[in-house]
Tab-separated table of C-alpha atoms in Angstrom:
chain	number	residue	atom	x	y	z
A	1	UNK	CA	96.673	84.190	106.316
A	2	UNK	CA	98.372	86.988	108.219
A	3	UNK	CA	100.271	90.137	106.814
A	4	UNK	CA	102.467	89.983	109.840
A	5	UNK	CA	106.082	88.811	109.560
A	6	UNK	CA	107.395	86.466	111.904
A	7	UNK	CA	110.535	88.461	112.715
A	8	UNK	CA	111.607	89.244	116.124
A	9	UNK	CA	114.523	90.747	118.144
A	10	UNK	CA	115.255	87.442	119.916
A	11	UNK	CA	118.173	85.266	119.418
A	12	UNK	CA	118.371	83.153	116.054
A	13	UNK	CA	117.248	80.038	117.689
A	14	UNK	CA	114.132	81.750	119.331
A	15	UNK	CA	113.059	83.226	116.016
A	16	UNK	CA	112.588	79.881	114.238
A	17	UNK	CA	110.918	78.196	117.264
A	18	UNK	CA	107.531	76.923	116.299
A	19	UNK	CA	107.387	78.445	112.806
A	20	UNK	CA	105.794	76.107	110.078
A	21	UNK	CA	106.041	77.401	106.534
A	22	UNK	CA	108.183	80.146	105.167
A	23	UNK	CA	109.405	83.508	106.578
A	24	UNK	CA	108.633	86.939	104.729
A	25	UNK	CA	110.634	89.945	105.542
A	26	UNK	CA	112.792	88.564	108.229
A	27	UNK	CA	115.145	91.496	109.742
A	28	UNK	CA	117.781	90.773	112.033
A	29	UNK	CA	119.894	93.675	113.087
A	30	UNK	CA	118.025	96.370	111.432
A	31	UNK	CA	118.104	99.832	112.368
A	32	UNK	CA	114.919	99.510	114.401
A	33	UNK	CA	116.288	96.827	117.041
A	34	UNK	CA	119.389	98.630	117.981
A	35	UNK	CA	117.677	100.093	121.051
A	36	UNK	CA	116.692	96.483	122.427
A	37	UNK	CA	118.503	93.759	124.328
A	38	UNK	CA	118.845	90.417	122.661
A	39	UNK	CA	116.565	87.660	123.912
A	40	UNK	CA	119.228	86.366	126.221
A	41	UNK	CA	120.049	89.503	127.856
A	42	UNK	CA	116.238	90.658	128.038
A	43	UNK	CA	113.721	89.152	130.647
A	44	UNK	CA	110.633	90.815	132.215
A	45	UNK	CA	110.239	90.601	136.102
A	46	UNK	CA	107.331	88.158	137.021
A	47	UNK	CA	106.105	84.680	136.122
A	48	UNK	CA	103.390	85.429	133.565
A	49	UNK	CA	100.653	84.253	135.782
A	50	UNK	CA	97.670	86.121	137.163
A	51	UNK	CA	99.189	86.151	140.649
A	52	UNK	CA	102.496	87.133	139.409
A	53	UNK	CA	102.503	88.914	135.931
A	54	UNK	CA	105.171	89.819	133.710
A	55	UNK	CA	105.843	93.421	134.790
A	56	UNK	CA	106.321	96.068	131.785
A	57	UNK	CA	108.355	98.815	133.453
A	58	UNK	CA	109.709	100.905	130.516
A	59	UNK	CA	109.244	101.663	126.734
A	60	UNK	CA	111.839	99.106	125.971
A	61	UNK	CA	109.755	96.543	127.804
A	62	UNK	CA	106.743	97.357	126.025
A	63	UNK	CA	108.614	96.855	122.482
A	64	UNK	CA	109.972	93.479	123.597
A	65	UNK	CA	106.481	92.431	124.761
A	66	UNK	CA	105.367	93.003	121.120
A	67	UNK	CA	108.431	91.293	119.649
A	68	UNK	CA	108.170	88.276	121.840
A	69	UNK	CA	104.532	87.893	121.058
A	70	UNK	CA	105.496	88.143	117.362
A	71	UNK	CA	107.996	85.304	117.884
A	72	UNK	CA	105.097	83.068	119.243
A	73	UNK	CA	106.131	83.358	122.919
A	74	UNK	CA	103.852	84.307	125.788
A	75	UNK	CA	100.829	84.322	123.860
A	76	UNK	CA	98.574	83.318	126.935
A	77	UNK	CA	100.615	84.971	129.581
A	78	UNK	CA	99.647	87.623	132.015
A	79	UNK	CA	101.212	91.088	131.776
A	80	UNK	CA	100.897	94.521	133.846
A	81	UNK	CA	102.141	97.810	133.074
A	82	UNK	CA	103.939	99.301	136.038
A	83	UNK	CA	104.755	102.747	134.783
A	84	UNK	CA	103.110	105.403	132.620
A	85	UNK	CA	105.137	105.178	129.153
A	86	UNK	CA	105.941	107.662	126.421
A	87	UNK	CA	106.629	106.075	123.164
A	88	UNK	CA	107.488	109.187	121.111
A	89	UNK	CA	110.286	108.548	118.611
A	90	UNK	CA	110.077	104.714	118.867
A	91	UNK	CA	108.842	102.389	116.210
A	92	UNK	CA	106.327	99.933	117.589
A	93	UNK	CA	105.139	96.675	115.519
A	94	UNK	CA	101.755	95.359	116.433
A	95	UNK	CA	101.803	91.857	117.708
A	96	UNK	CA	100.026	89.387	115.445
A	97	UNK	CA	98.090	87.751	118.302
A	98	UNK	CA	97.698	87.861	121.789
A	99	UNK	CA	95.270	85.557	124.133
A	100	UNK	CA	96.641	86.500	127.410
A	101	UNK	CA	95.768	89.387	129.817
A	102	UNK	CA	97.414	92.869	129.712
A	103	UNK	CA	96.494	94.688	132.878
A	104	UNK	CA	97.062	98.584	132.207
A	105	UNK	CA	97.093	98.881	135.832
A	106	UNK	CA	95.616	102.299	135.636
A	107	UNK	CA	98.623	103.591	133.489
A	108	UNK	CA	98.716	105.400	130.397
A	109	UNK	CA	100.882	104.828	127.032
A	110	UNK	CA	101.425	108.161	125.491
A	111	UNK	CA	102.447	108.800	121.800
A	112	UNK	CA	102.079	105.507	120.446
A	113	UNK	CA	102.735	105.426	116.702
A	114	UNK	CA	102.320	102.197	114.633
A	115	UNK	CA	103.042	102.639	110.829
A	116	UNK	CA	102.025	99.341	109.076
A	117	UNK	CA	100.240	100.791	106.056
A	118	UNK	CA	99.832	97.593	104.030
A	119	UNK	CA	98.964	95.272	106.957
A	120	UNK	CA	95.710	94.063	108.662
A	121	UNK	CA	95.128	93.642	112.313
A	122	UNK	CA	96.973	96.638	113.490
A	123	UNK	CA	97.015	98.132	116.877
A	124	UNK	CA	98.617	97.880	120.325
A	125	UNK	CA	97.545	94.312	120.032
A	126	UNK	CA	96.975	93.273	116.312
A	127	UNK	CA	94.522	90.397	117.196
A	128	UNK	CA	93.331	90.254	120.553
A	129	UNK	CA	92.066	86.410	120.426
A	130	UNK	CA	90.083	85.432	123.457
A	131	UNK	CA	92.307	87.686	125.634
A	132	UNK	CA	91.636	90.662	127.886
A	133	UNK	CA	93.051	94.193	127.925
A	134	UNK	CA	91.929	96.237	130.989
A	135	UNK	CA	92.602	99.372	133.070
A	136	UNK	CA	94.559	100.982	130.291
A	137	UNK	CA	94.646	104.510	128.697
A	138	UNK	CA	96.388	105.464	125.495
A	139	UNK	CA	96.886	109.090	124.381
A	140	UNK	CA	98.271	110.717	121.487
A	141	UNK	CA	98.268	107.682	119.366
A	142	UNK	CA	98.605	107.411	115.583
A	143	UNK	CA	97.898	104.059	114.136
A	144	UNK	CA	98.098	103.562	110.358
A	145	UNK	CA	97.159	100.225	108.683
A	146	UNK	CA	95.276	98.674	105.807
A	147	UNK	CA	92.313	96.914	107.654
A	148	UNK	CA	91.220	96.178	110.995
A	149	UNK	CA	92.934	98.970	112.465
A	150	UNK	CA	92.381	100.381	116.094
A	151	UNK	CA	94.382	101.827	119.038
A	152	UNK	CA	94.049	99.285	121.487
A	153	UNK	CA	93.368	96.334	119.181
A	154	UNK	CA	92.970	96.168	115.334
A	155	UNK	CA	90.604	93.111	115.608
A	156	UNK	CA	88.839	91.286	118.491
A	157	UNK	CA	87.543	87.828	118.615
A	158	UNK	CA	85.941	86.582	121.959
A	159	UNK	CA	88.031	89.205	123.773
A	160	UNK	CA	87.362	91.725	126.519
A	161	UNK	CA	88.418	95.330	126.660
A	162	UNK	CA	87.600	96.703	130.070
A	163	UNK	CA	88.005	100.152	131.773
A	164	UNK	CA	90.110	101.349	128.803
A	165	UNK	CA	90.039	104.623	126.835
A	166	UNK	CA	92.097	105.424	123.548
A	167	UNK	CA	92.718	108.942	122.198
A	168	UNK	CA	94.405	109.530	118.771
A	169	UNK	CA	94.243	108.881	115.071
A	170	UNK	CA	93.454	105.815	113.204
A	171	UNK	CA	93.890	105.447	109.342
A	172	UNK	CA	93.092	102.637	107.332
A	173	UNK	CA	90.843	101.564	104.245
A	174	UNK	CA	88.254	99.522	106.070
A	175	UNK	CA	87.146	98.261	109.515
A	176	UNK	CA	88.835	100.871	111.558
A	177	UNK	CA	88.072	102.319	115.121
A	178	UNK	CA	89.706	104.020	118.070
A	179	UNK	CA	89.550	101.110	120.111
């Protein structure tokens, strides 16, 4: 059982796609998503393949990456960071699970703040389940969760983290690490 909500910033029809069971803490139109386009207006460049990964070019792209994963979309896709990002002042919600590849492309994410004090599996990726994060730097991060808290990944299962670094502060009750 996950402590993550199944909420997203996508259109209503996309929110409920593939969800079995009940929804908890569903927030549509909250103050946190006003900076983002709707699912119909938002599209990453690329095809999500190893040869042509989805391209994350801005802070909003990174926020949508997380929200789309939380909506159950693109869990096995390939993504590549194309620019250094500064997440100062933006609220990032950890994706519950990711099984694909995130290639940082030698880029850095600065000032990533994640405040999910009562949640488990908290990080840039909540649960990296058989996926890969590579060639990525994160600095100035502050990550708060309850358990399984890390900057790059809160929890890993059969996963790879290659050629990455993480600098910042991690707070939680148990099972916490910088990576």
